[in-house]
Coordinates of C-alpha atoms in Angstrom, one line a residue:
Chain U
M1 CA 30.5 12.4 -23.7
N2 CA 32.7 9.5 -23.3
D3 CA 32.3 6.2 -23.8
R4 CA 31.3 5.3 -20.1
S5 CA 28.8 7.7 -20.2
R6 CA 27.6 6.6 -23.5
A7 CA 27.0 2.9 -22.7
L8 CA 25.8 3.6 -19.0
T9 CA 22.7 6.0 -21.0
A10 CA 22.6 3.0 -23.1
L11 CA 21.7 0.9 -20.6
A12 CA 19.4 3.5 -18.6
N13 CA 17.7 3.5 -22.2
K14 CA 17.5 -0.2 -22.4
R15 CA 16.3 -0.6 -18.4
W16 CA 13.3 2.2 -18.9
Q17 CA 12.2 0.3 -22.1
I18 CA 11.7 -3.0 -20.4
S19 CA 10.2 -1.6 -17.1
L20 CA 7.6 0.5 -19.3
W21 CA 7.0 -3.0 -21.7
L22 CA 6.3 -4.3 -18.3
T23 CA 4.6 -1.9 -16.7
A24 CA 2.6 -1.7 -20.0
A25 CA 1.7 -5.4 -19.9
M26 CA 0.6 -5.5 -16.1
V27 CA -1.9 -2.5 -17.4
V28 CA -3.5 -4.3 -20.5
I29 CA -3.7 -8.0 -18.4
Y30 CA -5.4 -6.3 -15.1
F31 CA -7.8 -3.7 -17.7
G32 CA -8.0 -6.6 -19.9
F33 CA -9.9 -8.1 -16.5
I34 CA -11.9 -5.1 -15.2
L35 CA -13.4 -4.5 -18.7
L36 CA -14.6 -7.6 -18.9
I37 CA -16.4 -7.1 -15.3
A38 CA -17.0 -3.4 -16.3
Y39 CA -18.9 -4.8 -20.1
N40 CA -19.4 -8.5 -20.0
K41 CA -20.6 -9.9 -16.7
P42 CA -22.6 -12.9 -18.4
L43 CA -19.3 -14.4 -20.0
L44 CA -17.3 -14.2 -16.4
G45 CA -20.1 -16.2 -14.9
V46 CA -19.3 -19.1 -17.5
L47 CA -18.8 -22.0 -15.6
V48 CA -15.2 -23.9 -16.5
V49 CA -15.8 -26.5 -14.7
P50 CA -18.2 -27.2 -11.9
G51 CA -17.3 -24.6 -9.1
L52 CA -15.1 -22.3 -11.8
S53 CA -16.5 -19.5 -12.8
L54 CA -14.3 -18.2 -15.9
G55 CA -14.0 -14.8 -13.5
I56 CA -12.4 -16.7 -11.0
L57 CA -10.1 -18.5 -13.2
L58 CA -8.7 -15.1 -14.8
G59 CA -8.6 -13.3 -11.5
A60 CA -6.6 -16.1 -10.2
L61 CA -4.3 -15.5 -13.3
V62 CA -4.0 -11.7 -13.0
I63 CA -2.1 -12.6 -9.8
V64 CA -0.4 -15.3 -11.3
A65 CA 0.2 -13.1 -14.0
A66 CA 1.6 -10.5 -11.6
W67 CA 4.1 -12.7 -10.2
V68 CA 5.6 -14.0 -13.6
L69 CA 5.9 -10.3 -14.8
V70 CA 7.7 -9.5 -11.8
Y71 CA 9.9 -13.1 -12.1
L72 CA 10.9 -11.6 -15.5
Y73 CA 12.0 -8.3 -14.4
V74 CA 14.2 -9.9 -11.6
R75 CA 15.6 -12.2 -13.8
W76 CA 16.8 -9.9 -16.3
A77 CA 18.2 -7.4 -13.5
N78 CA 20.2 -9.9 -11.7
N79 CA 21.7 -11.5 -15.0
Y80 CA 22.0 -8.5 -17.1
Y81 CA 21.5 -5.1 -15.4
D82 CA 23.8 -5.5 -12.8
K83 CA 26.5 -7.4 -14.3
K84 CA 26.6 -4.8 -17.6
L85 CA 26.5 -2.2 -14.7
S86 CA 29.6 -4.0 -12.9
E87 CA 31.2 -4.6 -16.1
L88 CA 31.1 -0.4 -16.6
R89 CA 32.4 0.2 -12.7
E90 CA 35.5 -2.1 -13.4
G91 CA 36.5 -0.5 -17.0
D92 CA 36.6 2.7 -14.4
R93 CA 39.5 1.3 -12.6
Chain V
M1 CA -25.0 -20.5 15.0
N2 CA -23.6 -18.9 18.9
T3 CA -21.3 -16.7 18.9
T4 CA -19.1 -15.4 21.6
L5 CA -18.5 -11.9 19.8
G6 CA -19.3 -8.3 21.7
Q7 CA -18.7 -10.2 24.8
F8 CA -15.5 -10.0 27.1
N9 CA -13.4 -12.6 26.0
P10 CA -10.3 -13.9 28.2
L11 CA -8.7 -16.1 25.4
A12 CA -8.6 -13.2 23.2
I13 CA -7.0 -11.3 25.6
F14 CA -4.7 -13.1 26.8
F15 CA -3.0 -13.2 22.9
F16 CA -3.5 -9.5 22.7
I17 CA -1.5 -9.0 26.1
V18 CA 1.2 -11.6 24.6
F19 CA 1.4 -9.6 21.5
I20 CA 1.5 -6.3 22.9
T21 CA 4.3 -7.4 25.6
I22 CA 7.1 -9.0 22.8
S23 CA 6.3 -6.2 20.4
L24 CA 6.9 -3.6 23.1
G25 CA 10.0 -5.9 24.8
I26 CA 11.5 -5.1 21.2
T27 CA 10.5 -1.3 20.8
Y28 CA 12.5 -1.5 23.9
W29 CA 15.2 -2.7 22.2
A30 CA 14.9 -0.6 19.1
A31 CA 14.8 2.4 21.2
R32 CA 18.4 2.2 22.3
K33 CA 19.5 1.4 19.0
T34 CA 17.6 4.6 17.7
K35 CA 20.3 7.2 18.3
S36 CA 20.0 9.4 14.7
T37 CA 17.3 10.8 12.5
A38 CA 18.8 8.2 10.1
H39 CA 17.9 5.3 12.6
F40 CA 14.5 6.8 13.5
Y41 CA 13.1 7.6 9.4
A42 CA 14.9 4.4 7.9
A43 CA 16.6 2.2 10.7
G44 CA 20.2 3.2 9.2
G45 CA 19.4 1.3 6.3
N46 CA 20.1 -1.9 7.5
I47 CA 17.3 -4.0 7.2
S48 CA 17.6 -6.9 4.4
G49 CA 15.9 -7.3 1.4
F50 CA 13.7 -10.6 2.9
Q51 CA 13.0 -8.8 5.7
N52 CA 12.2 -4.9 3.9
G53 CA 10.0 -7.6 1.6
L54 CA 7.8 -8.9 4.7
A55 CA 7.8 -5.4 6.1
L56 CA 5.9 -4.2 3.3
A57 CA 3.6 -7.3 2.6
G58 CA 2.7 -6.2 6.3
D59 CA 2.4 -2.8 6.2
Y60 CA 0.2 -3.2 2.9
M61 CA -1.6 -6.2 4.3
S62 CA -4.1 -4.0 6.5
A63 CA -7.4 -4.6 8.0
A64 CA -8.8 -3.4 5.1
S65 CA -7.6 -6.5 3.0
F66 CA -7.7 -9.1 6.0
L67 CA -11.0 -8.3 7.6
G68 CA -12.8 -6.3 4.5
I69 CA -12.2 -8.5 2.0
A70 CA -12.5 -11.8 3.4
G71 CA -16.2 -10.2 4.4
L72 CA -16.9 -8.5 1.1
V73 CA -16.6 -12.3 -0.7
A74 CA -18.3 -13.5 2.1
L75 CA -21.6 -11.2 1.4
N76 CA -21.1 -10.5 -2.8
G77 CA -19.0 -13.5 -3.6
F78 CA -17.2 -12.6 -6.7
D79 CA -17.5 -8.6 -6.2
G80 CA -15.2 -8.9 -3.4
L81 CA -12.3 -10.0 -5.3
I82 CA -12.0 -7.5 -7.7
Y83 CA -10.4 -5.5 -4.3
S84 CA -8.1 -8.6 -3.8
I85 CA -6.8 -8.3 -7.3
G86 CA -6.8 -4.9 -7.8
F87 CA -5.1 -4.6 -4.1
L88 CA -2.0 -6.6 -6.2
V89 CA -1.5 -5.2 -9.6
G90 CA 0.1 -2.1 -7.5
W91 CA 3.3 -4.1 -6.9
P92 CA 4.5 -4.9 -10.0
V93 CA 4.2 -1.1 -11.3
V94 CA 6.3 -0.6 -8.1
M95 CA 8.7 -3.0 -9.4
F96 CA 9.3 -1.7 -12.3
L97 CA 8.9 2.0 -12.1
I98 CA 9.6 2.9 -8.8
A99 CA 11.4 0.8 -6.5
E100 CA 15.1 0.9 -7.7
P101 CA 15.4 4.7 -8.5
L102 CA 13.8 5.6 -5.6
R103 CA 16.1 4.1 -3.2
N104 CA 19.2 5.0 -5.2
L105 CA 17.7 8.8 -5.6
G106 CA 15.9 9.6 -2.2
R107 CA 17.2 10.1 1.7
Y108 CA 14.1 9.3 3.7
T109 CA 10.7 10.8 2.0
F110 CA 10.0 10.0 -1.7
T111 CA 9.8 13.6 -2.1
D112 CA 13.6 13.9 -1.8
V113 CA 13.4 12.5 -5.4
V114 CA 11.0 14.7 -7.1
A115 CA 13.0 17.7 -5.0
Y116 CA 16.5 16.3 -6.1
R117 CA 17.0 18.8 -9.3
L118 CA 13.8 21.0 -8.6
R119 CA 13.5 24.0 -6.0
Q120 CA 13.3 22.4 -2.5
K121 CA 10.9 24.6 -0.7
P122 CA 7.8 24.6 -3.4
V123 CA 7.9 20.8 -4.0
R124 CA 8.4 19.8 -0.4
I125 CA 5.1 22.1 0.7
A126 CA 3.0 21.0 -2.1
S127 CA 3.9 17.3 -1.4
A128 CA 3.9 17.2 2.0
I129 CA 0.3 18.4 1.4
G130 CA -0.8 15.8 -0.4
T131 CA 1.3 13.1 1.8
L132 CA -1.4 14.8 4.8
A133 CA -4.0 14.0 2.8
V134 CA -3.3 10.4 2.2
V135 CA -2.3 9.5 5.8
S136 CA -4.7 11.0 7.3
F137 CA -7.5 9.1 5.1
Y138 CA -5.8 5.7 5.4
L139 CA -5.4 6.7 9.2
I140 CA -9.4 7.1 9.4
A141 CA -10.0 3.9 7.6
Q142 CA -7.6 1.8 10.0
M143 CA -8.6 3.6 13.6
V144 CA -12.2 3.2 12.7
G145 CA -11.5 -0.5 11.6
A146 CA -9.7 -0.7 15.0
G147 CA -12.3 0.4 17.1
N148 CA -15.0 -1.8 16.1
L149 CA -13.0 -4.7 15.9
I150 CA -12.0 -4.2 19.7
R151 CA -15.7 -3.1 20.8
L152 CA -16.5 -6.6 19.3
L153 CA -13.5 -9.0 19.8
F154 CA -13.1 -7.5 23.1
G155 CA -16.2 -6.3 24.4
I156 CA -14.5 -3.2 25.3
D157 CA -16.1 0.5 24.8
Y158 CA -15.2 1.9 21.2
N159 CA -13.4 5.1 22.3
L160 CA -11.4 3.5 24.2
A161 CA -10.7 0.7 22.2
V162 CA -9.5 3.7 19.7
I163 CA -7.6 5.7 22.4
I164 CA -6.0 1.6 23.4
V165 CA -4.6 1.1 19.6
G166 CA -3.3 5.2 19.5
G167 CA -1.3 4.7 22.3
V168 CA 0.4 1.7 22.1
M169 CA 1.2 2.7 18.3
L170 CA 2.6 6.1 19.3
A171 CA 5.0 4.5 22.1
Y172 CA 6.1 2.0 19.2
V173 CA 7.0 4.8 17.1
I174 CA 8.5 7.7 19.3
F175 CA 10.4 5.3 21.1
G176 CA 11.4 2.7 18.4
G177 CA 11.0 4.7 15.1
M178 CA 11.3 2.9 12.0
I179 CA 13.4 0.0 13.7
A180 CA 10.7 -1.2 16.2
T181 CA 8.1 -0.3 13.2
T182 CA 9.7 -2.5 11.4
W183 CA 9.9 -5.6 13.3
V184 CA 6.5 -5.2 14.4
Q185 CA 5.4 -5.3 10.6
I186 CA 7.5 -7.9 10.3
I187 CA 6.0 -9.9 13.0
K188 CA 2.2 -9.2 12.3
A189 CA 3.5 -10.4 8.6
V190 CA 4.5 -13.5 9.3
L191 CA 1.3 -14.2 12.0
L192 CA -1.3 -12.9 9.6
L193 CA 0.1 -15.4 6.6
G194 CA 0.4 -18.1 9.0
G195 CA -3.0 -17.6 10.3
T196 CA -4.8 -16.8 6.8
I197 CA -2.8 -20.6 6.0
L198 CA -4.4 -22.2 8.6
L199 CA -7.5 -21.0 8.6
A200 CA -7.9 -21.8 5.0
L201 CA -6.6 -25.3 5.6
M202 CA -9.4 -25.7 8.1
V203 CA -11.9 -24.6 5.6
L204 CA -10.7 -26.8 2.9
A205 CA -10.2 -30.0 5.0
Q206 CA -14.3 -29.6 5.2
F207 CA -14.4 -30.2 1.2
G208 CA -11.8 -32.7 0.7
F209 CA -8.7 -30.1 0.0
N210 CA -10.5 -29.2 -3.4
P211 CA -11.0 -25.4 -3.6
L212 CA -13.8 -26.1 -6.2
V213 CA -15.7 -27.9 -4.1
L214 CA -16.0 -25.3 -2.2
F215 CA -16.7 -22.7 -4.8
Q216 CA -19.6 -25.3 -5.8
A217 CA -20.9 -25.8 -2.6
A218 CA -21.4 -22.0 -2.3
A219 CA -22.9 -21.8 -5.5
D220 CA -25.0 -24.5 -4.4
K221 CA -26.2 -22.4 -1.2
Y222 CA -26.4 -19.1 -2.4
G223 CA -26.9 -19.4 -6.3
G224 CA -24.4 -19.3 -9.3
A225 CA -24.2 -16.0 -9.4
V226 CA -22.0 -16.1 -6.5
L227 CA -19.4 -17.3 -9.1
A228 CA -20.1 -14.5 -10.9
P229 CA -19.5 -10.1 -11.1
G230 CA -22.9 -9.2 -9.4
K231 CA -24.7 -6.1 -7.7
Q232 CA -21.3 -4.5 -6.4
V233 CA -20.5 -3.6 -10.2
T234 CA -23.5 -1.5 -11.6
D235 CA -21.6 1.1 -13.4
P236 CA -18.8 0.3 -15.7
L237 CA -16.6 3.4 -15.2
D238 CA -16.8 3.3 -11.2
A239 CA -15.2 -0.1 -12.0
I240 CA -12.7 1.0 -14.0
S241 CA -11.9 4.0 -11.7
L242 CA -11.6 2.3 -8.7
G243 CA -8.9 0.0 -10.7
L244 CA -7.4 2.5 -11.8
S245 CA -6.6 4.3 -8.7
L246 CA -5.7 0.7 -6.8
M247 CA -3.0 -0.2 -9.7
L248 CA -1.4 3.6 -9.6
G249 CA -2.2 4.0 -5.7
T250 CA 0.0 1.5 -4.6
A251 CA 3.1 3.4 -6.2
G252 CA 2.1 6.7 -4.5
L253 CA 1.3 5.7 -0.8
P254 CA 3.8 7.7 1.4
H255 CA 4.4 4.8 4.3
I256 CA 5.0 2.0 1.4
L257 CA 7.7 4.7 -0.5
M258 CA 9.6 5.3 2.7
R259 CA 10.5 1.2 3.6
F260 CA 12.5 1.5 0.3
Y261 CA 15.1 3.7 2.6
T262 CA 15.6 0.7 5.2
V263 CA 17.2 -1.4 2.8
P264 CA 21.0 -0.7 1.7
N265 CA 21.0 -0.5 -2.4
A266 CA 18.7 -1.2 -5.1
K267 CA 19.3 -4.3 -5.7
A268 CA 17.9 -5.2 -2.1
A269 CA 15.1 -2.9 -2.9
R270 CA 14.6 -5.1 -6.0
I271 CA 14.2 -8.2 -3.9
S272 CA 11.9 -7.0 -1.2
V273 CA 9.6 -5.9 -3.9
M274 CA 9.8 -9.4 -5.2
Y275 CA 9.0 -11.0 -1.8
A276 CA 6.2 -8.6 -1.0
T277 CA 4.6 -8.9 -4.5
L278 CA 4.6 -12.9 -4.0
F279 CA 3.4 -12.9 -0.1
I280 CA 0.5 -10.5 -0.7
G281 CA -0.5 -12.1 -4.0
F282 CA -0.4 -15.6 -2.0
F283 CA -2.5 -14.0 1.1
Y284 CA -5.0 -12.5 -1.6
L285 CA -5.4 -16.3 -3.1
L286 CA -6.0 -17.1 0.6
T287 CA -8.9 -14.5 0.9
F288 CA -10.8 -16.5 -2.4
I289 CA -11.1 -20.1 0.5
L290 CA -11.7 -17.3 3.2
G291 CA -14.3 -15.7 2.3
F292 CA -16.2 -18.7 0.2
G293 CA -15.6 -20.4 3.6
A294 CA -17.3 -18.0 5.8
M295 CA -19.9 -17.5 3.1
V296 CA -20.6 -21.8 3.5
L297 CA -19.9 -22.3 6.8
V298 CA -20.6 -19.4 8.8
G299 CA -23.3 -17.8 6.4
Q300 CA -24.3 -14.7 5.4
D301 CA -26.8 -14.1 7.5
P302 CA -25.0 -14.2 10.7
I303 CA -22.1 -12.4 9.6
S304 CA -24.0 -9.5 8.5
K305 CA -26.2 -9.6 11.9
I306 CA -22.7 -8.9 13.7
D307 CA -21.4 -6.3 11.2
K308 CA -23.2 -4.8 8.3
G309 CA -20.2 -4.6 6.3
G310 CA -19.4 -8.3 6.9
N311 CA -16.2 -7.2 8.7
M312 CA -16.4 -10.0 10.9
A313 CA -16.3 -12.8 8.7
A314 CA -13.0 -14.0 9.1
P315 CA -13.0 -14.2 12.8
M316 CA -16.1 -15.9 12.9
L317 CA -14.9 -17.9 10.6
A318 CA -12.1 -19.3 13.1
E319 CA -14.7 -19.6 15.7
V320 CA -16.8 -22.2 14.1
L321 CA -13.5 -24.0 12.9
G322 CA -11.4 -23.5 15.9
G323 CA -13.4 -22.7 18.6
N324 CA -12.5 -20.0 21.5
A325 CA -9.1 -19.8 21.5
F326 CA -8.5 -19.4 17.7
L327 CA -11.0 -16.9 17.8
G328 CA -8.6 -15.4 20.0
F329 CA -5.9 -16.2 18.0
I330 CA -7.1 -14.1 14.7
A331 CA -8.4 -11.5 16.7
A332 CA -5.1 -10.6 18.2
V333 CA -3.5 -11.4 14.4
S334 CA -6.7 -9.1 13.8
F335 CA -5.5 -6.2 16.3
A336 CA -1.4 -6.3 15.4
T337 CA -2.5 -5.8 11.6
I338 CA -4.0 -2.5 12.5
L339 CA -1.5 -1.4 14.9
A340 CA 1.3 -1.8 12.8
V341 CA -0.2 -0.2 9.7
V342 CA -1.3 3.2 12.2
A343 CA 2.4 2.6 13.2
G344 CA 3.7 2.6 9.7
L345 CA 1.4 5.2 8.5
T346 CA 2.3 7.7 11.4
L347 CA 5.6 7.6 11.0
S348 CA 5.8 8.4 7.1
G349 CA 3.3 11.4 8.1
A350 CA 5.9 12.5 10.7
A351 CA 8.3 12.1 8.2
A352 CA 6.3 14.8 5.7
L353 CA 6.4 17.1 8.7
S354 CA 9.7 17.0 10.1
H355 CA 12.1 15.9 7.2
D356 CA 10.2 17.9 4.4
L357 CA 8.4 20.8 6.2
W358 CA 11.0 21.8 9.5
V359 CA 14.1 20.8 8.2
N360 CA 14.1 21.9 4.6
V361 CA 11.2 24.4 4.6
V362 CA 11.1 26.2 7.9
R363 CA 14.9 25.9 8.3
H364 CA 16.0 25.9 4.8
G365 CA 18.0 22.6 5.6
Q366 CA 20.2 24.2 8.3
T367 CA 19.3 22.1 11.7
N368 CA 21.3 19.8 13.5
E369 CA 20.2 16.4 14.6
T370 CA 18.8 17.0 17.9
E371 CA 16.8 19.1 16.8
E372 CA 15.2 17.6 13.9
F373 CA 14.9 14.4 15.8
R374 CA 12.8 16.3 18.6
V375 CA 10.6 17.4 16.1
A376 CA 9.6 14.3 14.2
R377 CA 8.8 12.7 17.9
A378 CA 6.4 16.0 18.2
A379 CA 5.0 15.5 14.7
T380 CA 4.2 11.8 15.7
L381 CA 2.7 12.6 19.3
L382 CA 0.6 15.3 17.1
L383 CA -0.3 12.6 13.7
G384 CA -1.4 9.8 16.7
V385 CA -3.7 12.4 18.8
L386 CA -5.1 13.3 15.3
A387 CA -5.7 9.9 14.5
I388 CA -7.2 9.0 17.8
V389 CA -9.6 12.0 17.0
L390 CA -10.1 10.7 13.8
G391 CA -11.3 7.6 14.6
I392 CA -13.9 8.7 17.1
V393 CA -15.2 11.2 14.6
F394 CA -15.8 8.8 11.8
Q395 CA -17.3 6.0 13.5
G396 CA -19.6 4.3 11.3
Q397 CA -17.4 4.7 7.8
N398 CA -17.1 1.9 5.5
V399 CA -13.6 0.7 5.9
A400 CA -12.6 -0.6 2.3
Y401 CA -14.4 2.2 0.3
M402 CA -12.0 5.1 2.4
V403 CA -8.9 2.6 2.0
G404 CA -10.1 3.5 -2.0
L405 CA -10.1 6.9 -1.5
A406 CA -7.0 6.7 0.3
F407 CA -5.9 5.2 -2.8
A408 CA -6.9 7.3 -5.2
I409 CA -5.5 10.7 -3.7
A410 CA -2.3 8.7 -3.7
A411 CA -2.3 7.8 -7.6
S412 CA -3.3 11.4 -8.2
A413 CA -1.4 13.6 -6.1
N414 CA 2.1 11.6 -5.6
F415 CA 2.6 9.1 -8.5
P416 CA 2.1 11.7 -11.9
A417 CA 4.9 14.0 -9.8
L418 CA 6.8 11.2 -8.2
L419 CA 7.4 9.2 -12.3
L420 CA 7.9 12.3 -14.2
S421 CA 10.1 13.8 -12.1
M422 CA 12.7 10.6 -12.5
L423 CA 11.5 9.9 -16.7
W424 CA 11.4 13.5 -18.0
R425 CA 14.3 16.1 -19.0
R426 CA 11.7 18.9 -19.2
F427 CA 9.8 18.5 -15.8
T428 CA 10.0 21.7 -13.5
T429 CA 9.1 22.8 -10.1
I430 CA 6.1 24.4 -11.3
G431 CA 4.6 21.7 -13.2
A432 CA 5.6 19.3 -10.2
V433 CA 3.7 21.6 -7.7
S434 CA 0.9 22.1 -9.9
S435 CA 0.6 18.8 -10.6
M436 CA 1.0 17.7 -6.8
V437 CA -1.6 20.3 -5.9
M438 CA -4.2 19.8 -8.9
G439 CA -4.1 16.0 -7.9
T440 CA -4.7 16.7 -4.0
I441 CA -7.8 19.0 -4.3
S442 CA -9.3 17.6 -7.7
S443 CA -9.6 13.9 -5.7
L444 CA -10.7 15.7 -2.4
V445 CA -13.1 17.9 -4.2
L446 CA -14.3 15.3 -6.4
I447 CA -14.9 13.0 -3.5
Y448 CA -17.0 15.9 -1.5
L449 CA -19.3 15.5 -5.0
S450 CA -19.2 11.9 -5.1
P451 CA -22.6 10.1 -4.1
T452 CA -21.1 9.0 -1.4
I453 CA -20.8 12.6 0.7
Q454 CA -24.1 13.7 -1.4
V455 CA -26.2 11.3 -1.1
T456 CA -25.9 9.2 1.9
I457 CA -24.2 11.2 4.0
L458 CA -25.3 15.2 3.3
H459 CA -28.8 12.7 2.1
Q460 CA -29.1 15.2 -1.2
A461 CA -30.5 14.0 -3.8
S462 CA -28.1 13.5 -6.0
A463 CA -24.6 14.3 -6.6
P464 CA -22.9 16.6 -8.9
F465 CA -20.2 13.7 -9.6
P466 CA -21.3 10.8 -10.8
L467 CA -18.3 8.5 -9.4
K468 CA -17.7 7.3 -5.9
N469 CA -14.1 6.7 -7.0
P470 CA -12.6 10.2 -8.2
G471 CA -9.0 8.3 -9.7
L472 CA -10.7 8.4 -13.3
I473 CA -10.3 12.4 -13.5
S474 CA -7.7 13.1 -11.2
I475 CA -5.0 10.5 -11.9
P476 CA -5.0 11.5 -15.7
L477 CA -5.8 15.5 -14.6
A478 CA -2.6 15.4 -12.6
F479 CA -0.8 14.0 -15.6
L480 CA -1.8 16.3 -17.6
V481 CA -1.5 19.4 -15.9
G482 CA 2.1 18.3 -14.8
I483 CA 2.9 18.1 -18.3
V484 CA 1.1 21.1 -19.9
V485 CA 2.7 23.3 -17.5
S486 CA 5.8 22.8 -17.3
L487 CA 6.3 22.7 -21.5
L488 CA 4.9 26.5 -21.0
T489 CA 7.9 27.1 -18.5
H490 CA 11.1 26.7 -18.6
E491 CA 14.0 25.9 -15.8
E492 CA 17.8 25.8 -16.9
A493 CA 19.0 24.3 -13.8
A494 CA 16.3 21.2 -13.9
M495 CA 17.4 20.6 -17.4
E496 CA 21.0 20.6 -16.5
K497 CA 20.9 18.6 -13.4
F498 CA 18.9 15.9 -14.8
S499 CA 21.3 14.0 -16.4
E500 CA 22.9 13.5 -12.9
V501 CA 19.4 12.4 -11.5
E502 CA 19.6 9.6 -14.2
H503 CA 23.3 8.5 -13.8
R504 CA 22.3 8.0 -9.5
I505 CA 19.0 6.8 -10.4
H506 CA 20.7 3.9 -12.8
T507 CA 23.9 3.3 -10.9
G508 CA 23.1 4.4 -7.6
E509 CA 26.4 6.3 -7.2
V510 CA 27.2 10.4 -7.3
M511 CA 28.6 11.5 -10.2

């Protein structure tokens, strides 16, 4: 195995690692919400302010969390992953 | 309130004809560009990330989302939002695990990826079966929705409505292929987002542009319970099962996965998922407003009187706020929604039949472009006719629920094999085939044994399987079978080729 393919494998492992962590974060957030719906309905009915129940607030926050996680990944991939990858390609020539 | 729903509506027909004319014009333009199978299946790989993001959103925001969720929220309050949120959380998973590797490794169907280092024939047969199962269930939901919608909005016969939808869709796909389908999706996504925003703004204008005042008005009118989880979620395990299917199903839907081949590279695939997630999330946030808006401004009784499932809540809301013209516009948008989703589904089913089964299994990859093209178009015709027949046979089924089942099959049949083939060196052909077959069969059998089929349709006293959605059992089972069978077998060639797969997944270049 030469240096380039070793560096590539390391980069690939890093990408999968980040992907799996972010996936895990989404799973935990979403299933936290689902488990509350399944096992603690009264809590979600509590009003935070008039008109806004905790359930609706958390539901909207799950959508916002999905946006944030996707944004984090795209930022990492655009700024770090693509750069490293093109560096590895440059080094080839 | 007085509604013109269910009567002949000239304005709705006018908007409908305008949309059909414009989109058929696009199909004519696309038909002249569609010269090869690469154009037919993947629009020649020339769609930009932003365009594909819109098209993905268009493919995803089906009638079940727009009409079904607005209706569910209007009739049940908070419980409808569970669907909204569940439909979105699959997108980050698609982004993190699937989009870029899929673009880098495949050509036309996600099966290209699973079959890449495994034996082609068995994998392609198994995955075509899974794909066709998903596509059929999804098609039933869309066609039944279309038939009811057109019947109510235009006042024409249900069967005739289904035949019209099927016919126009066939014209798009057969002549325009993926280019026409993509542009129809983009136009539809813009129309749907625009219409939803407009409708939401008109609702909010009644409540001082404060959503909380709207929610409070709903609670005042129907009791505080509408803001909390209620009677739709009786069995906790059922809620978890549905959640699991919705989350992982997105990453197994063949017509969504196929969209990643329309962009030139992995970066464009990444950008397209980013935009799709943004648009879809925004759209689902707006369904909160539409649903509660319809609950307060239209009222639950009139909504359920027109349609028991509540599917007409959004069009009725449009009529209350903007009169007949706005109803006509929203009606045409809803119709465009169904048409575009059906076209995308049919195209992915046709790709499974022609590219996976005919070219790679029957012809062992030895065929020419003209022949594959002809088979692809014939497969499209076959599926279009099947869609029309299914739409007529399954009249009266619950649309949002059927889509939930399609997601469960996709999450069980396709997602485990796809993920394992990209992540795991020890994965073998037999492992992949058993995972896909097990996922498909177990989800179908469990659906058959569920209370919906046994109690509601077959009128049995009880059902052998207690859950309405099979995902909680069938998804882990598909993973487990894939892993255990792979560990029991050994495939030297597949392991050797894994480094090549890894290299291509991450760089997109051939080693």
